[in-house]
Each structure stands twice: as structure tokens, then as C-alpha cells.
Coordinates of C-alpha atoms in Angstrom, one line a residue:
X361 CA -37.6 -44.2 -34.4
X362 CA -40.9 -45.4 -33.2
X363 CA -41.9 -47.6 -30.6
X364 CA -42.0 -51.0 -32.2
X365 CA -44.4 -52.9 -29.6
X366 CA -46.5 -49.5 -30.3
X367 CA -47.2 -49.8 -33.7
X368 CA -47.8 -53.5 -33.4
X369 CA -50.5 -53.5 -30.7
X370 CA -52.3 -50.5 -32.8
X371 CA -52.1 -52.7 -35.7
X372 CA -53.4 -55.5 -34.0
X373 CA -56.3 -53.4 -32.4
X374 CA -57.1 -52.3 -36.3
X375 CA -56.8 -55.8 -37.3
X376 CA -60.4 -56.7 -36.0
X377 CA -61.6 -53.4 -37.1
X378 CA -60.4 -54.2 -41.0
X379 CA -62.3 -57.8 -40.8
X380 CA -65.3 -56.3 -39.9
X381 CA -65.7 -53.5 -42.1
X382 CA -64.1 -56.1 -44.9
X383 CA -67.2 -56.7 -47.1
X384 CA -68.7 -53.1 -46.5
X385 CA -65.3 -51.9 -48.2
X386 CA -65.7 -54.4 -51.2
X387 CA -69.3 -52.7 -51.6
X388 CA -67.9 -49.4 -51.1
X389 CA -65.0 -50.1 -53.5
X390 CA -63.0 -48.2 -51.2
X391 CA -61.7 -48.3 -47.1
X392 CA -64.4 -46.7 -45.2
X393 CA -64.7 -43.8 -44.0
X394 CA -64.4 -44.6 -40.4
X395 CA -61.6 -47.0 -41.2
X396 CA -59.4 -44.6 -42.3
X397 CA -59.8 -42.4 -39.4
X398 CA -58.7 -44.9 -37.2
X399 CA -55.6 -45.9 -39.3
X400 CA -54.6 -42.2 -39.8
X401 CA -55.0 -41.6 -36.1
X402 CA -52.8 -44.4 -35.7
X403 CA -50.1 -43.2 -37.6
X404 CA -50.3 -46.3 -40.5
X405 CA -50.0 -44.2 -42.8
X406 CA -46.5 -42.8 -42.1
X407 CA -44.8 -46.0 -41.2
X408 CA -42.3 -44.8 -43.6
X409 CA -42.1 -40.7 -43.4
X410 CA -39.2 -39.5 -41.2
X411 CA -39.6 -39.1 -38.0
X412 CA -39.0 -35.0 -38.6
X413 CA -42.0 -35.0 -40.9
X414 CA -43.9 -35.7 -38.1
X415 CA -43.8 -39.5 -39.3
X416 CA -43.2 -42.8 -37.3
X417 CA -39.9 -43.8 -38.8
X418 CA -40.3 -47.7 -38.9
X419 CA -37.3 -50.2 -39.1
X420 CA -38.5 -52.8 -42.6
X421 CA -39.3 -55.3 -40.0
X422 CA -41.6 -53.3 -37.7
X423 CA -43.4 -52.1 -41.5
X424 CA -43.9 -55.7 -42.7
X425 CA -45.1 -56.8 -39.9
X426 CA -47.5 -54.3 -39.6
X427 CA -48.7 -54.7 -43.1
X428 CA -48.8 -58.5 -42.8
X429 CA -51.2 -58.4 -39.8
X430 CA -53.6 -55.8 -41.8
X431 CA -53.7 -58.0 -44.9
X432 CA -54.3 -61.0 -42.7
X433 CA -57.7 -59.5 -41.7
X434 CA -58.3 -57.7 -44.8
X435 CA -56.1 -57.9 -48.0
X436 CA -57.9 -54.5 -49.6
X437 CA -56.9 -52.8 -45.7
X438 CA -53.3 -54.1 -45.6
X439 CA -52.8 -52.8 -49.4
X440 CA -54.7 -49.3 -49.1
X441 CA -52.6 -48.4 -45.7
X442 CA -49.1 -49.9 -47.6
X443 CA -50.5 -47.2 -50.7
X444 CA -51.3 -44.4 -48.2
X445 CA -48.0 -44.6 -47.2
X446 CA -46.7 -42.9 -50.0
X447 CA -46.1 -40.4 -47.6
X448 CA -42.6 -42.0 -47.1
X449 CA -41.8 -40.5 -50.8
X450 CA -41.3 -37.0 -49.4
X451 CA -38.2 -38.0 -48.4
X452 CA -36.7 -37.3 -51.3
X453 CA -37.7 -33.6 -51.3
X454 CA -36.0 -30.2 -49.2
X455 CA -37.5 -31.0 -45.4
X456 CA -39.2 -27.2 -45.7
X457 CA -40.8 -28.2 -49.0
X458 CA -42.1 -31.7 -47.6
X459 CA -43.5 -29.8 -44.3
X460 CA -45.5 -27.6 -46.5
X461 CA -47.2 -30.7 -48.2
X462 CA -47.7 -32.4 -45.1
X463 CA -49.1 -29.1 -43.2
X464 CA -50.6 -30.0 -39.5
X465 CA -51.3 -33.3 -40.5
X466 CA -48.4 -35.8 -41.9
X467 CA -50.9 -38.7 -40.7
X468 CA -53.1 -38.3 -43.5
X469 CA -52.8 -40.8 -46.8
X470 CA -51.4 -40.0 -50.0
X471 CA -51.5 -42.1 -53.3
X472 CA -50.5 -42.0 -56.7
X473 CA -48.6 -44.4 -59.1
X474 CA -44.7 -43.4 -59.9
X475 CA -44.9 -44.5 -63.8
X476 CA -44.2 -41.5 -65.7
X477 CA -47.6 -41.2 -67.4
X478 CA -48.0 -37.6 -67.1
X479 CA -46.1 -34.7 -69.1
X480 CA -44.4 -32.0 -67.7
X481 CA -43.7 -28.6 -69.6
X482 CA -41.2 -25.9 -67.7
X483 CA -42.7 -22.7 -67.6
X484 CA -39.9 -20.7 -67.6
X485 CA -40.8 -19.8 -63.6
X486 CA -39.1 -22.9 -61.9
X487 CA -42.6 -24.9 -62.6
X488 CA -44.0 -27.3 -64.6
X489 CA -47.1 -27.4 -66.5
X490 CA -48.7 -30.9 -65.7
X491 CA -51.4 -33.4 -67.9
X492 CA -51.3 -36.6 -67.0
X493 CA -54.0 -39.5 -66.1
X494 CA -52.9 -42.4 -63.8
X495 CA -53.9 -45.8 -63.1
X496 CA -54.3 -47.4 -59.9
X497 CA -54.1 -44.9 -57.7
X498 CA -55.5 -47.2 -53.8
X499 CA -57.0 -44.4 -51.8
X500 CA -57.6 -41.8 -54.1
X501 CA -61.2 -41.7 -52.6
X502 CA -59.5 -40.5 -49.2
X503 CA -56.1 -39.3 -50.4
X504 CA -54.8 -35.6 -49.2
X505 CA -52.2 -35.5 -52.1
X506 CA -51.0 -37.5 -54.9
X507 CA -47.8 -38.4 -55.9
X508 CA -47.0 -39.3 -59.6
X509 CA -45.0 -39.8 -62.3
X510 CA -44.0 -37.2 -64.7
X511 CA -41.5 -37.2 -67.8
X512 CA -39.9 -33.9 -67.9
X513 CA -40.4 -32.8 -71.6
X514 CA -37.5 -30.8 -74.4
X515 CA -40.7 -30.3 -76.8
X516 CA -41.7 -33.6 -78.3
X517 CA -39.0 -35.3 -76.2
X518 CA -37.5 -35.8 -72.9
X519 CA -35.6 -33.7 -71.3
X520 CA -32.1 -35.1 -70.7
X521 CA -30.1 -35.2 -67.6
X522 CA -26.9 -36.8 -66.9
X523 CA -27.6 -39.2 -69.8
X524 CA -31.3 -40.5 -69.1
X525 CA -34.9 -39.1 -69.7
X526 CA -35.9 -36.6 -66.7
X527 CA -38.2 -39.2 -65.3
X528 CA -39.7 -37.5 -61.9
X529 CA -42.3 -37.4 -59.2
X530 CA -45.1 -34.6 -58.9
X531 CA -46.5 -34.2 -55.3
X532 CA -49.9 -32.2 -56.0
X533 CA -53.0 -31.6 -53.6
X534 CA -55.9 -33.7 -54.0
X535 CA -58.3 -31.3 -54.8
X536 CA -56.2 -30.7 -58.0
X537 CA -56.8 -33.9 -59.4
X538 CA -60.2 -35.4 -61.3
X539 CA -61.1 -39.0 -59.3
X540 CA -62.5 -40.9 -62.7
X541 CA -64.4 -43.7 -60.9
X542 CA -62.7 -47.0 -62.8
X543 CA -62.1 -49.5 -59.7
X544 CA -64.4 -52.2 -61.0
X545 CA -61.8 -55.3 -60.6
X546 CA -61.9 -58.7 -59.4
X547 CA -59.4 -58.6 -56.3
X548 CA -58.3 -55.8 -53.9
X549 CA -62.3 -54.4 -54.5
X550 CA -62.0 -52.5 -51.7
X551 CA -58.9 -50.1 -52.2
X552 CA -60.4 -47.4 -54.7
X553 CA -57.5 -47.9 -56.5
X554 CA -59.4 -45.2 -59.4
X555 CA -57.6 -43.4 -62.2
X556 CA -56.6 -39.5 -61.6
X557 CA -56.5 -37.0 -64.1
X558 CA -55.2 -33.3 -64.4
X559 CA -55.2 -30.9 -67.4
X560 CA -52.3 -28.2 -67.3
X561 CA -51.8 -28.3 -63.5
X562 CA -48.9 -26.0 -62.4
X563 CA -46.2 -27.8 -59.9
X564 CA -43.4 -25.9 -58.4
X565 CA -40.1 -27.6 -59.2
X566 CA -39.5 -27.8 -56.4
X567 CA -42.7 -30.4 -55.2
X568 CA -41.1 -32.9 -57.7
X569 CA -38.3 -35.3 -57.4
X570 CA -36.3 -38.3 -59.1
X571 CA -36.2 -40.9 -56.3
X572 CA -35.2 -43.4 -58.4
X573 CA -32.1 -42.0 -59.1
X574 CA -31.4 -39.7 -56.3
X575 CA -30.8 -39.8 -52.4
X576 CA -33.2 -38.6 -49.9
X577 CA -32.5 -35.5 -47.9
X578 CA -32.8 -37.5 -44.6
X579 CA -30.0 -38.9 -42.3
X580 CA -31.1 -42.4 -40.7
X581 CA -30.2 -46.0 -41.9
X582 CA -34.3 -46.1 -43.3
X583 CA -33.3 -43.3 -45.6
X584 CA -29.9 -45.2 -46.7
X585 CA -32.5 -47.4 -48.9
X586 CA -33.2 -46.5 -52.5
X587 CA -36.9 -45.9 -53.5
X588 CA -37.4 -49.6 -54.5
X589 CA -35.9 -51.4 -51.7
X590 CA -38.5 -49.0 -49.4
X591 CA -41.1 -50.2 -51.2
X592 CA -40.4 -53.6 -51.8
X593 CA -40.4 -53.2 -47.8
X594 CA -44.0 -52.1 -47.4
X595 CA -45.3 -54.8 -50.4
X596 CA -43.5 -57.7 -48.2
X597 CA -46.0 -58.3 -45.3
X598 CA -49.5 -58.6 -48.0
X599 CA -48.6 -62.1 -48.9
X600 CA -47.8 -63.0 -46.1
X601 CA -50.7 -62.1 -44.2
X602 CA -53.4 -62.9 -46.7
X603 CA -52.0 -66.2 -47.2
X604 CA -52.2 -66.6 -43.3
X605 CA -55.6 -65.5 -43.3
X606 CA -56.5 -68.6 -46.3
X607 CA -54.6 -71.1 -44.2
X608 CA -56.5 -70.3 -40.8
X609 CA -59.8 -70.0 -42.5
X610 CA -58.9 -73.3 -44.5
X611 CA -57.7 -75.0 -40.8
X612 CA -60.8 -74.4 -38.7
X613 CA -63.7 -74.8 -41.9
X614 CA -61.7 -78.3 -42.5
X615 CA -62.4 -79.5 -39.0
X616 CA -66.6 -78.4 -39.1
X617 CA -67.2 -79.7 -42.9
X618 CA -68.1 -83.1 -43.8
X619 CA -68.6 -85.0 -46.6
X620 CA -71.8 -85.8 -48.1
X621 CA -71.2 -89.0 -49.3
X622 CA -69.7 -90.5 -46.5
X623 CA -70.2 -87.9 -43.2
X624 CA -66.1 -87.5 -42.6
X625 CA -64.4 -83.9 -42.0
X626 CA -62.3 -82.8 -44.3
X627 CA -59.4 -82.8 -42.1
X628 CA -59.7 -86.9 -41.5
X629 CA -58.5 -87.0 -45.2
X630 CA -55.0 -87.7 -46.1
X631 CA -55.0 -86.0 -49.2
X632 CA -56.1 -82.2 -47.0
X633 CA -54.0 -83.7 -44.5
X634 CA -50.7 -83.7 -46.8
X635 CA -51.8 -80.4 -48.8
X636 CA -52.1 -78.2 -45.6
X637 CA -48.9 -79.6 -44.2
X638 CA -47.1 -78.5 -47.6
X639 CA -49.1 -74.9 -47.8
X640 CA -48.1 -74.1 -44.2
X641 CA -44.4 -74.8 -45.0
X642 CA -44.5 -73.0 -48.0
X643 CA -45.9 -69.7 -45.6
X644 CA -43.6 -70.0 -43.2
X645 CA -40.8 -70.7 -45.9
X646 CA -41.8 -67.4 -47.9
X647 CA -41.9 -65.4 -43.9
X648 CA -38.7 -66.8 -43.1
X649 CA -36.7 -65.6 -46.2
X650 CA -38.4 -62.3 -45.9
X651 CA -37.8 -61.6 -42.6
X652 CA -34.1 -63.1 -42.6
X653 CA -33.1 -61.1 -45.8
X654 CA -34.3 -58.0 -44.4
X655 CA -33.0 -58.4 -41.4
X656 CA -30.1 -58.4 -42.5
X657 CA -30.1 -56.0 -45.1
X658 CA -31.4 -53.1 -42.1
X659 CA -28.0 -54.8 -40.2
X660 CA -26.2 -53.5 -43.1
X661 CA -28.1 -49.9 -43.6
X662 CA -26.6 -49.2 -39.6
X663 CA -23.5 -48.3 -41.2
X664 CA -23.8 -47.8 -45.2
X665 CA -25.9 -48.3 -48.3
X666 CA -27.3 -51.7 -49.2
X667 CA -25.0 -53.6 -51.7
X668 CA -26.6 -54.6 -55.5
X669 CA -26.3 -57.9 -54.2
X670 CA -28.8 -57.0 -50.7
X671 CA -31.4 -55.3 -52.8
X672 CA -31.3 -58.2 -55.3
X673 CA -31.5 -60.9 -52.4
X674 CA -34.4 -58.2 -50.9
X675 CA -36.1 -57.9 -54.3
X676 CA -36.1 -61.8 -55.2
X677 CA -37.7 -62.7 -51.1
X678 CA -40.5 -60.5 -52.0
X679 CA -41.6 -61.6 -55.3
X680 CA -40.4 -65.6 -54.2
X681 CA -43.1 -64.9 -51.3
X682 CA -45.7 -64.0 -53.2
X683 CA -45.1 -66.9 -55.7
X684 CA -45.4 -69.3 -52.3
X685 CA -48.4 -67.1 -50.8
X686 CA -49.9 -67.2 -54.0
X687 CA -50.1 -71.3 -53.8
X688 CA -50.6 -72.1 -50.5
X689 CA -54.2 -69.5 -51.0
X690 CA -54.8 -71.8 -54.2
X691 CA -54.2 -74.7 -52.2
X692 CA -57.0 -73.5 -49.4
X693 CA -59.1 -72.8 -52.2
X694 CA -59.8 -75.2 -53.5
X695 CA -59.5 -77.8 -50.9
X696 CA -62.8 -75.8 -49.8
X697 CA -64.9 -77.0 -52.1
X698 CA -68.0 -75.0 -53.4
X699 CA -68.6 -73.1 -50.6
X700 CA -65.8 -70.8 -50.8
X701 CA -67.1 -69.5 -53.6
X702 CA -70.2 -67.2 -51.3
X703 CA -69.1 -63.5 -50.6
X704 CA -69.4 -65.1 -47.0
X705 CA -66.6 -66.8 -47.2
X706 CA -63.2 -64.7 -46.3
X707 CA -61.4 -67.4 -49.0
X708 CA -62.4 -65.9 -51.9
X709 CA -61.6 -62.6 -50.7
X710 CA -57.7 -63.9 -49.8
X711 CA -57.8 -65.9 -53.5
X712 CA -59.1 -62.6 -55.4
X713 CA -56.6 -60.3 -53.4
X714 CA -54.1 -62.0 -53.3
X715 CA -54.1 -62.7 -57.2
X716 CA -54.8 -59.2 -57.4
X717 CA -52.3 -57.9 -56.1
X718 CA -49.8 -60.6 -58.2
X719 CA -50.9 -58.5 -61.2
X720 CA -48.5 -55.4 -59.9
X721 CA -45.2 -55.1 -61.5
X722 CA -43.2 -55.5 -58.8
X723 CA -44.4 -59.4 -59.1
X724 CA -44.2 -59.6 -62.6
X725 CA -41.5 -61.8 -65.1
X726 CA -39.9 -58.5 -65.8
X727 CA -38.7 -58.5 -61.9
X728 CA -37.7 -62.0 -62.3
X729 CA -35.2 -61.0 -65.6
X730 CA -33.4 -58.6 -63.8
X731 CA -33.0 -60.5 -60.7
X732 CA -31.8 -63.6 -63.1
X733 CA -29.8 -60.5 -64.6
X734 CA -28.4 -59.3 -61.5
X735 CA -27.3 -63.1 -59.9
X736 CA -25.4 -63.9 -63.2
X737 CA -23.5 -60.1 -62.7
X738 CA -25.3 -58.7 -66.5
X739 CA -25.1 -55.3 -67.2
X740 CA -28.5 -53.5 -67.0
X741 CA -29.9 -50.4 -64.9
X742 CA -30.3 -51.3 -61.6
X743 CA -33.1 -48.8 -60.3
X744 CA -35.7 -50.9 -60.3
X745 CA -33.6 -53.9 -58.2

């Protein structure tokens, strides 16, 4: 396991790094080159990858606080090094097959997007013939392999196994894959999060794998969590810190503005006065429950698997956090008045991040319905909880 105090210092170090590169990455439309050398040769990319991968093996507490204190300086950095760290995925494939892909050095980033939007054809030689083009893919720009999601075709259908379509993951190198340059978006700006494209690729059966319905082929409490709990784990921490990073800014530009009508600072008004107070409990609020429930949940993972019950609890502190984050940025906002509105302002980077990043599934009323699902004991699959 890695040293905790470690990885938190590095991340802090990078923290002031992220903030100052932050609008040179919106222009960019992608982490800069220099960036990403520094969080690769901190390990942030491999938070997640076992430790015999070459990775740092984080406990979830050590990851979202990592990721929170990246997205507090930046929201693109904290969500580009969460992405990169798709690395952790390669858990779920033979140890010899996931050295191979990660070669002399596990530290750099991988990306991809696990919806099965690409189709795979068996070539009768334990590989699969691959066309696909995926959204969303953060870091493709810098990205050593991808990592996406394949459906497993019986000619015009899916291939069945044990009773479900052979939804999988292809790990393939980067230089396989067309970058089509599509990351013109309102939030998140700077996490190149382009579509990717191949055209009759060939994959070794072997570099795939169904993580959401099997176990990874690692010992270690970290590896007793299914695919969604692990990343519902390195998601947490961007709320939280861009939400921190809203209320600070909101705090200290509150103190220095005054009126024009009358000369008073906006923190002299009850009104700001009252809506800070209630922002900052709804921050700490969405921390708490996310840090408690996943504490709790790793206490559990010491001995055995997380219950349906932990990952729902994990599942519903996640997406609960981003509905408080989400306000308390709103709240900042537009207490700030027209001058949050310039690029200068690191506001309306935290309210177009952090409404960006509310657009992923993970956050969306599907998750809600089989959480409600869940808590009221419904059947329904339960891969995605």
C-alpha cells in the first residue's frame, strides 16, 4: 500500500502547479504538457493500479482526498488525473497480460469510456476484430492506451454468456486509435476529453475483460470492490474540491467588493452572510457522508466483499455530494455578481466544471432509480450500484 502522507503532500505540491497552468489548459483544451509529466512522475495516475503493476495501491480515502485537492485548484486537473487512472482497470486482466500493457512505465495515463460502443468480431485466433468510435475519452491527447467498451458480436447479435450480452473492455495502444478533435464544451475545457475511433483493429482476447461482471485477479481489500464502487471512489473527491475552491474564492472576493450604490462589502450583508453559512454546511455535509460511508465500506473490504446495501450507501454519498457541491458553487456564483462572469475569475471555471461534470452518468436520474430501487429491496441488475 502506499504511503498515505506521500501521496498527499505530492498532491498538494501539484495543487499550485494545476492553478497556474489552469487557463493555459482551457486554451489548450487539454492538461499541458508539462503538467502531465509532473503528475505521471508522481504516480497520480496509478492511485488505483496494484501495487504489483508497479502502481500505488491507494485505500478510497487516500484517492478522494487526492482527487478533491486537484479539483480544488483545477476542476479540468482533478478530472483528467481521476480519467488517467484508468490504469486501475487492468486489474481485472492475467497479471502477465496487464505487465505487458503497462511495459516500463505503469505511471503513464490511460483513457477510454467503458460503454460498449464499439463491435467486436472473433477471428477464429483467440482475437477480436475491433470498430468502434467513443466519446469522452479525458486525456486522449496524452493517453498511452485506451480502454473501451466492446459488445462481443454472434453476427448481427450479441454473443451470449451465462444469460447476458458479452459486454467487455478492449485495452489497445494509443497509437491504434484516431484522436477526432470534438472537445469544444462549456465545462471541464481543459481535459481533451475527444472522441476515439478504430476501424478493424485486432485485440488479443486476452487484452479484454468484463469488469462489471467479474472479479479482478488481485488479492487486497482495494480489489474486493466491484468496478463501480472503484470508480465511484475516484469521482468522489471532484465535488468536493471544486465546490471548496467556489466557496474560498466566494469568501475572500466578498470581503474586497463593495457596492456601488452604497460603498458596503458584500460580506456586511445579511443576505451573503446567511447564504455562505448554508453553502458551507452543505460542503461539509456532502464531505462528511462521503468520507464516513467510505470509511466504512474500506472497514468492511478488510475482511470480505462490500454488501448491496455498502455500495448503494457508497453510490447514493457520491451522487448526494455532487447535488450539494453543485449548489453551494451556484450559490457563490451568483452571490458574485457580474464579475464572475471574466475568464479571470476561477468561479466560472468551478460553476462550468462542476456542471460539467454533473452531466456524466454516474450523476444522472438513472443512478437515482436504482438507488431508490435498491433502498425499497426491487429486483433489478445491480452492476452499475
Amino acid at each position: 500500500m502506499a504511503d498515505t502522507a506521500r501521496v498527499i503532500r505530492e498532491a498538494s505540491t501539484l495543487s499550485a502547479m494545476l492553478s497556474g497552468h489552469a487557463r493555459q489548459a482551457e486554451e489548450l483544451r487539454t492538461m499541458p504538457p508539462q503538467v502531465v509529466d509532473a503528475c505521471a512522475a508522481a504516480g497520480l495516475f496509478t492511485l488505483a493500479l496494484p501495487e504489483s503493476l508497479g502502481g500505488l495501491e491507494c485505500d478510497p480515502l487516500t484517492i478522494i482526498r487526492v482527487i478533491e485537492e486537484l479539483s480544488r485548484a483545477d476542476g479540468s486537473g482533478g478530472w483528467t488525473v481521476m480519467i488517467g487512472n484508468t490504469t486501475a482497470f487492468t486489474a481485472w486482466l492475467e497479471p502477465a497480460v496487464a505487465r505487458e500493457i503497462l511495459g516500463s512505465n505503469p505511471n503513464a495515463a490511460m483513457a477510454g469510456l467503458l460503454m460498449p460502443n464499439g463491435r467486436a468480431v472473433p477471428d477464429g485466433q483467440n482475437r477480436f476484430v475491433v470498430t468502434g468510435r467513443w466519446p469522452f475519452n479525458s486525456g486522449a491527447p496524452h493517453a498511452a492506451w485506451f480502454c473501451s467498451g466492446i459488445m462481443v458480436m454472434d453476427g448481427d447479435r450479441p454473443r451470449q454468456v451465462h444469460g447476458r450480452a458479452d459486454w467487455r473492455v478492449a485495452f489497445f495502444p494509443a497509437f491504434q486509435a484516431s484522436i477526432i478533435d470534438t472537445w469544444h464544451a462549456a465545462g471541464l475545457k481543459g481535459t481533451g476529453s475527444h472522441d476515439i475511433s478504430v476501424d478493424g483493429i485486432r485485440v488479443p482476447e486476452e487484452r479484454t475483460a468484463a469488469p462489471f461482471h467479474e472479479r479482478t485477479r488481485h488479492e487486497g481489500p482495494l480489489y474486493r470492490m466491484t468496478l463501480w464502487s472503484l470508480f465511484m471512489t475516484m469521482i468522489a473527491g471532484l465535488p468536493l474540491g471544486v465546490a471548496r475552491r467556489a466557496l474560498d474564492e466566494f469568501r475572500e472576493l466578498s470581503k474586497r467588493k463593495s457596492r456601488a450604490l452604497d460603498g458596503t462589502s458584500l460580506a456586511d450583508d445579511p443576505a451573503i452572510q446567511v447564504d455562505l453559512a448554508r453553502a458551507e454546511a452543505d460542503l461539509q455535509a456532502a464531505r462528511a457522508l462521503v468520507l464516513d460511508t467510505f470509511a466504512r465500506a474500506w472497514n468492511t473490504l478488510q475482511e470480505r466483499e462490500n454488501s448491496l446495501e455498502e455500495r448503494t450507501s457508497m453510490t447514493m454519498a457520491v451522487v448526494e455530494a455532487m447535488r450539494l457541491c453543485t449548489g453551494a458553487v451556484d450559490i457563490a456564483f451568483q452571490r458574485a455578481g457580474g464579475g464572475a462572469l471574466y475568464d479571470t475569475s476561477p468561479l466560472q471555471r468551478c460553476f462550468r466544471d462542476i456542471h460539467a461534470a454533473g452531466q456524466h452518468i454516474v450523476f444522472s436520474h438513472e443512478t437515482w432509480k436504482r438507488i431508490g430501487k435498491s433502498l425499497l429491496g426491487l429486483e433489478q441488475p445491480t452492476f452499475m450500484l
